[in-house]
mmCIF file with all atom_site columns, C-alpha atoms in Angstrom:
data_model
loop_
_atom_site.group_PDB
_atom_site.id
_atom_site.type_symbol
_atom_site.label_atom_id
_atom_site.label_alt_id
_atom_site.label_comp_id
_atom_site.label_asym_id
_atom_site.label_entity_id
_atom_site.label_seq_id
_atom_site.pdbx_PDB_ins_code
_atom_site.Cartn_x
_atom_site.Cartn_y
_atom_site.Cartn_z
_atom_site.occupancy
_atom_site.B_iso_or_equiv
_atom_site.pdbx_formal_charge
_atom_site.auth_seq_id
_atom_site.auth_comp_id
_atom_site.auth_asym_id
_atom_site.auth_atom_id
_atom_site.pdbx_PDB_model_num
ATOM 1   C CA . UNK A 1 1   ? 15.217  -11.139 37.231  1.00 0.00 ? 519 UNK A CA 1
ATOM 2   C CA . UNK A 1 2   ? 16.478  -8.483  34.910  1.00 0.00 ? 520 UNK A CA 1
ATOM 3   C CA . UNK A 1 3   ? 17.193  -5.128  36.426  1.00 0.00 ? 521 UNK A CA 1
ATOM 4   C CA . UNK A 1 4   ? 14.851  -2.290  35.334  1.00 0.00 ? 522 UNK A CA 1
ATOM 5   C CA . UNK A 1 5   ? 17.699  -0.808  33.350  1.00 0.00 ? 523 UNK A CA 1
ATOM 6   C CA . UNK A 1 6   ? 18.018  -4.051  31.401  1.00 0.00 ? 524 UNK A CA 1
ATOM 7   C CA . UNK A 1 7   ? 14.374  -4.080  30.470  1.00 0.00 ? 525 UNK A CA 1
ATOM 8   C CA . UNK A 1 8   ? 14.293  -0.583  29.480  1.00 0.00 ? 526 UNK A CA 1
ATOM 9   C CA . UNK A 1 9   ? 17.297  -1.252  27.212  1.00 0.00 ? 527 UNK A CA 1
ATOM 10  C CA . UNK A 1 10  ? 15.785  -4.426  26.032  1.00 0.00 ? 528 UNK A CA 1
ATOM 11  C CA . UNK A 1 11  ? 12.314  -2.371  25.327  1.00 0.00 ? 529 UNK A CA 1
ATOM 12  C CA . UNK A 1 12  ? 14.374  0.213   23.469  1.00 0.00 ? 530 UNK A CA 1
ATOM 13  C CA . UNK A 1 13  ? 16.210  -2.130  21.206  1.00 0.00 ? 531 UNK A CA 1
ATOM 14  C CA . UNK A 1 14  ? 12.688  -3.670  20.234  1.00 0.00 ? 532 UNK A CA 1
ATOM 15  C CA . UNK A 1 15  ? 11.478  -0.506  19.487  1.00 0.00 ? 533 UNK A CA 1
ATOM 16  C CA . UNK A 1 16  ? 14.335  0.323   17.393  1.00 0.00 ? 534 UNK A CA 1
ATOM 17  C CA . UNK A 1 17  ? 14.177  -3.103  15.395  1.00 0.00 ? 535 UNK A CA 1
ATOM 18  C CA . UNK A 1 18  ? 10.431  -2.435  14.775  1.00 0.00 ? 536 UNK A CA 1
ATOM 19  C CA . UNK A 1 19  ? 10.983  0.963   13.679  1.00 0.00 ? 537 UNK A CA 1
ATOM 20  C CA . UNK A 1 20  ? 13.586  -0.359  11.513  1.00 0.00 ? 538 UNK A CA 1
ATOM 21  C CA . UNK A 1 21  ? 11.423  -2.956  10.124  1.00 0.00 ? 539 UNK A CA 1
ATOM 22  C CA . UNK A 1 22  ? 8.456   -0.416  9.448   1.00 0.00 ? 540 UNK A CA 1
ATOM 23  C CA . UNK A 1 23  ? 10.687  1.694   7.343   1.00 0.00 ? 541 UNK A CA 1
ATOM 24  C CA . UNK A 1 24  ? 11.702  -1.241  5.326   1.00 0.00 ? 542 UNK A CA 1
ATOM 25  C CA . UNK A 1 25  ? 8.250   -2.314  4.984   1.00 0.00 ? 543 UNK A CA 1
ATOM 26  C CA . UNK A 1 26  ? 7.186   1.316   3.669   1.00 0.00 ? 544 UNK A CA 1
ATOM 27  C CA . UNK A 1 27  ? 10.031  1.304   1.249   1.00 0.00 ? 545 UNK A CA 1
ATOM 28  C CA . UNK A 1 28  ? 8.857   -2.137  -0.086  1.00 0.00 ? 546 UNK A CA 1
ATOM 29  C CA . UNK A 1 29  ? 5.425   -1.129  -0.510  1.00 0.00 ? 547 UNK A CA 1
ATOM 30  C CA . UNK A 1 30  ? 6.394   2.061   -2.355  1.00 0.00 ? 548 UNK A CA 1
ATOM 31  C CA . UNK A 1 31  ? 8.118   -0.688  -4.808  1.00 0.00 ? 549 UNK A CA 1
ATOM 32  C CA . UNK A 1 32  ? 5.170   -3.115  -5.204  1.00 0.00 ? 550 UNK A CA 1
ATOM 33  C CA . UNK A 1 33  ? 3.212   -2.050  -8.137  1.00 0.00 ? 551 UNK A CA 1
ATOM 34  C CA . UNK A 1 34  ? -0.587  -2.840  -8.926  1.00 0.00 ? 552 UNK A CA 1
ATOM 35  C CA . UNK A 1 35  ? -2.895  -1.953  -11.464 1.00 0.00 ? 553 UNK A CA 1
ATOM 36  C CA . UNK A 1 36  ? -6.459  -1.084  -11.631 1.00 0.00 ? 554 UNK A CA 1
ATOM 37  C CA . UNK A 1 37  ? -8.719  -1.312  -14.604 1.00 0.00 ? 555 UNK A CA 1
ATOM 38  C CA . UNK A 1 38  ? -12.134 -0.013  -15.464 1.00 0.00 ? 556 UNK A CA 1
ATOM 39  C CA . UNK A 1 39  ? -14.148 -0.371  -18.819 1.00 0.00 ? 557 UNK A CA 1
ATOM 40  C CA . UNK A 1 40  ? -12.923 -3.861  -19.633 1.00 0.00 ? 558 UNK A CA 1
ATOM 41  C CA . UNK A 1 41  ? -9.311  -2.519  -19.551 1.00 0.00 ? 559 UNK A CA 1
ATOM 42  C CA . UNK A 1 42  ? -9.945  0.691   -21.568 1.00 0.00 ? 560 UNK A CA 1
ATOM 43  C CA . UNK A 1 43  ? -8.565  2.815   -18.589 1.00 0.00 ? 561 UNK A CA 1
ATOM 44  C CA . UNK A 1 44  ? -5.664  1.337   -16.595 1.00 0.00 ? 562 UNK A CA 1
ATOM 45  C CA . UNK A 1 45  ? -4.090  3.131   -13.423 1.00 0.00 ? 563 UNK A CA 1
ATOM 46  C CA . UNK A 1 46  ? -0.732  1.769   -11.987 1.00 0.00 ? 564 UNK A CA 1
ATOM 47  C CA . UNK A 1 47  ? -0.339  2.608   -8.352  1.00 0.00 ? 565 UNK A CA 1
ATOM 48  C CA . UNK A 1 48  ? 2.440   1.391   -5.663  1.00 0.00 ? 566 UNK A CA 1
ATOM 49  C CA . UNK A 1 49  ? 0.864   -0.534  -2.768  1.00 0.00 ? 567 UNK A CA 1
ATOM 50  C CA . UNK A 1 50  ? 1.812   2.635   -0.810  1.00 0.00 ? 568 UNK A CA 1
ATOM 51  C CA . UNK A 1 51  ? -1.162  4.281   -2.753  1.00 0.00 ? 569 UNK A CA 1
ATOM 52  C CA . UNK A 1 52  ? 1.357   6.457   -4.950  1.00 0.00 ? 570 UNK A CA 1
ATOM 53  C CA . UNK A 1 53  ? -0.262  6.825   -8.490  1.00 0.00 ? 571 UNK A CA 1
ATOM 54  C CA . UNK A 1 54  ? 2.414   5.844   -10.986 1.00 0.00 ? 572 UNK A CA 1
ATOM 55  C CA . UNK A 1 55  ? 0.580   5.844   -14.403 1.00 0.00 ? 573 UNK A CA 1
ATOM 56  C CA . UNK A 1 56  ? -2.627  6.219   -16.034 1.00 0.00 ? 574 UNK A CA 1
ATOM 57  C CA . UNK A 1 57  ? -3.335  4.574   -19.663 1.00 0.00 ? 575 UNK A CA 1
ATOM 58  C CA . UNK A 1 58  ? -6.513  5.639   -21.404 1.00 0.00 ? 576 UNK A CA 1
ATOM 59  C CA . UNK A 1 59  ? -7.589  3.745   -24.537 1.00 0.00 ? 577 UNK A CA 1
ATOM 60  C CA . UNK A 1 60  ? -7.488  6.074   -27.801 1.00 0.00 ? 578 UNK A CA 1
ATOM 61  C CA . UNK A 1 61  ? -10.981 4.908   -28.460 1.00 0.00 ? 579 UNK A CA 1
ATOM 62  C CA . UNK A 1 62  ? -12.092 6.867   -25.529 1.00 0.00 ? 580 UNK A CA 1
ATOM 63  C CA . UNK A 1 63  ? -10.577 9.924   -26.768 1.00 0.00 ? 581 UNK A CA 1
ATOM 64  C CA . UNK A 1 64  ? -14.175 11.734  -28.025 1.00 0.00 ? 582 UNK A CA 1
ATOM 65  C CA . UNK A 1 65  ? -15.635 15.065  -26.773 1.00 0.00 ? 583 UNK A CA 1
ATOM 66  C CA . UNK A 1 66  ? -18.821 13.451  -26.335 1.00 0.00 ? 584 UNK A CA 1
ATOM 67  C CA . UNK A 1 67  ? -17.442 10.579  -24.167 1.00 0.00 ? 585 UNK A CA 1
ATOM 68  C CA . UNK A 1 68  ? -15.719 12.974  -21.589 1.00 0.00 ? 586 UNK A CA 1
ATOM 69  C CA . UNK A 1 69  ? -18.199 12.088  -18.746 1.00 0.00 ? 587 UNK A CA 1
ATOM 70  C CA . UNK A 1 70  ? -17.778 8.328   -19.318 1.00 0.00 ? 588 UNK A CA 1
ATOM 71  C CA . UNK A 1 71  ? -14.042 8.512   -19.452 1.00 0.00 ? 589 UNK A CA 1
ATOM 72  C CA . UNK A 1 72  ? -14.056 10.707  -16.254 1.00 0.00 ? 590 UNK A CA 1
ATOM 73  C CA . UNK A 1 73  ? -16.145 7.933   -14.837 1.00 0.00 ? 591 UNK A CA 1
ATOM 74  C CA . UNK A 1 74  ? -13.863 5.222   -15.859 1.00 0.00 ? 592 UNK A CA 1
ATOM 75  C CA . UNK A 1 75  ? -10.946 6.735   -14.692 1.00 0.00 ? 593 UNK A CA 1
ATOM 76  C CA . UNK A 1 76  ? -12.371 7.283   -11.228 1.00 0.00 ? 594 UNK A CA 1
ATOM 77  C CA . UNK A 1 77  ? -13.177 3.668   -11.193 1.00 0.00 ? 595 UNK A CA 1
ATOM 78  C CA . UNK A 1 78  ? -9.919  2.433   -12.201 1.00 0.00 ? 596 UNK A CA 1
ATOM 79  C CA . UNK A 1 79  ? -8.365  4.590   -9.501  1.00 0.00 ? 597 UNK A CA 1
ATOM 80  C CA . UNK A 1 80  ? -10.389 3.087   -7.004  1.00 0.00 ? 598 UNK A CA 1
ATOM 81  C CA . UNK A 1 81  ? -9.659  -0.368  -8.239  1.00 0.00 ? 599 UNK A CA 1
ATOM 82  C CA . UNK A 1 82  ? -5.874  0.258   -7.981  1.00 0.00 ? 600 UNK A CA 1
ATOM 83  C CA . UNK A 1 83  ? -6.353  1.983   -4.468  1.00 0.00 ? 601 UNK A CA 1
ATOM 84  C CA . UNK A 1 84  ? -8.278  -1.193  -3.364  1.00 0.00 ? 602 UNK A CA 1
ATOM 85  C CA . UNK A 1 85  ? -5.381  -3.597  -4.915  1.00 0.00 ? 603 UNK A CA 1
ATOM 86  C CA . UNK A 1 86  ? -2.952  -1.437  -3.230  1.00 0.00 ? 604 UNK A CA 1
ATOM 87  C CA . UNK A 1 87  ? -4.891  -1.505  0.292   1.00 0.00 ? 605 UNK A CA 1
ATOM 88  C CA . UNK A 1 88  ? -4.996  -5.626  -0.002  1.00 0.00 ? 606 UNK A CA 1
ATOM 89  C CA . UNK A 1 89  ? -1.282  -5.792  -0.740  1.00 0.00 ? 607 UNK A CA 1
ATOM 90  C CA . UNK A 1 90  ? -0.518  -3.490  1.955   1.00 0.00 ? 608 UNK A CA 1
ATOM 91  C CA . UNK A 1 91  ? -2.620  -5.268  4.632   1.00 0.00 ? 609 UNK A CA 1
ATOM 92  C CA . UNK A 1 92  ? -0.886  -8.589  3.457   1.00 0.00 ? 610 UNK A CA 1
ATOM 93  C CA . UNK A 1 93  ? 2.658   -7.326  3.834   1.00 0.00 ? 611 UNK A CA 1
ATOM 94  C CA . UNK A 1 94  ? 1.843   -5.720  7.218   1.00 0.00 ? 612 UNK A CA 1
ATOM 95  C CA . UNK A 1 95  ? 0.433   -9.034  8.444   1.00 0.00 ? 613 UNK A CA 1
ATOM 96  C CA . UNK A 1 96  ? 3.627   -10.756 7.256   1.00 0.00 ? 614 UNK A CA 1
ATOM 97  C CA . UNK A 1 97  ? 5.877   -8.280  9.206   1.00 0.00 ? 615 UNK A CA 1
ATOM 98  C CA . UNK A 1 98  ? 3.634   -8.691  12.487  1.00 0.00 ? 616 UNK A CA 1
ATOM 99  C CA . UNK A 1 99  ? 3.977   -12.475 12.176  1.00 0.00 ? 617 UNK A CA 1
ATOM 100 C CA . UNK A 1 100 ? 7.640   -11.916 12.098  1.00 0.00 ? 618 UNK A CA 1
ATOM 101 C CA . UNK A 1 101 ? 7.525   -10.213 15.123  1.00 0.00 ? 619 UNK A CA 1
ATOM 102 C CA . UNK A 1 102 ? 5.752   -12.888 16.869  1.00 0.00 ? 620 UNK A CA 1
ATOM 103 C CA . UNK A 1 103 ? 2.673   -10.785 17.833  1.00 0.00 ? 621 UNK A CA 1
ATOM 104 C CA . UNK A 1 104 ? -0.769  -12.499 18.213  1.00 0.00 ? 622 UNK A CA 1
ATOM 105 C CA . UNK A 1 105 ? -3.412  -12.442 15.464  1.00 0.00 ? 623 UNK A CA 1
ATOM 106 C CA . UNK A 1 106 ? -5.670  -9.323  15.736  1.00 0.00 ? 624 UNK A CA 1
ATOM 107 C CA . UNK A 1 107 ? -2.809  -7.384  17.674  1.00 0.00 ? 625 UNK A CA 1
ATOM 108 C CA . UNK A 1 108 ? -2.605  -3.810  16.009  1.00 0.00 ? 626 UNK A CA 1
ATOM 109 C CA . UNK A 1 109 ? 0.491   -1.540  16.371  1.00 0.00 ? 627 UNK A CA 1
ATOM 110 C CA . UNK A 1 110 ? -0.156  1.742   15.518  1.00 0.00 ? 628 UNK A CA 1
ATOM 111 C CA . UNK A 1 111 ? 0.575   2.515   11.690  1.00 0.00 ? 629 UNK A CA 1
ATOM 112 C CA . UNK A 1 112 ? 0.393   -1.168  10.877  1.00 0.00 ? 630 UNK A CA 1
ATOM 113 C CA . UNK A 1 113 ? -2.961  -1.341  9.604   1.00 0.00 ? 631 UNK A CA 1
#
């Protein structure tokens, strides 16, 4: 049987490994890009899987003062589409890292989904 000191050292090492993996995952998620669209592609939003908005594209055909409310609604819908895609990518990546740690399915560590 391991001594208490050995078990504490093993736990600390495991915690450091998990922290390193989490930091790596956060960097990876920030590098993965997703695109949300609305209005059949008239409005597009690019975001990182971490949720950082990178770019908004609005088709020139929407640039009319009388279309202001519609453009605002489409931008909102495109943001939501991008956020949804970012959440799905993020969840998938977190499941991969949990699996690599040997954690049972459904086990949730704080900050991992």
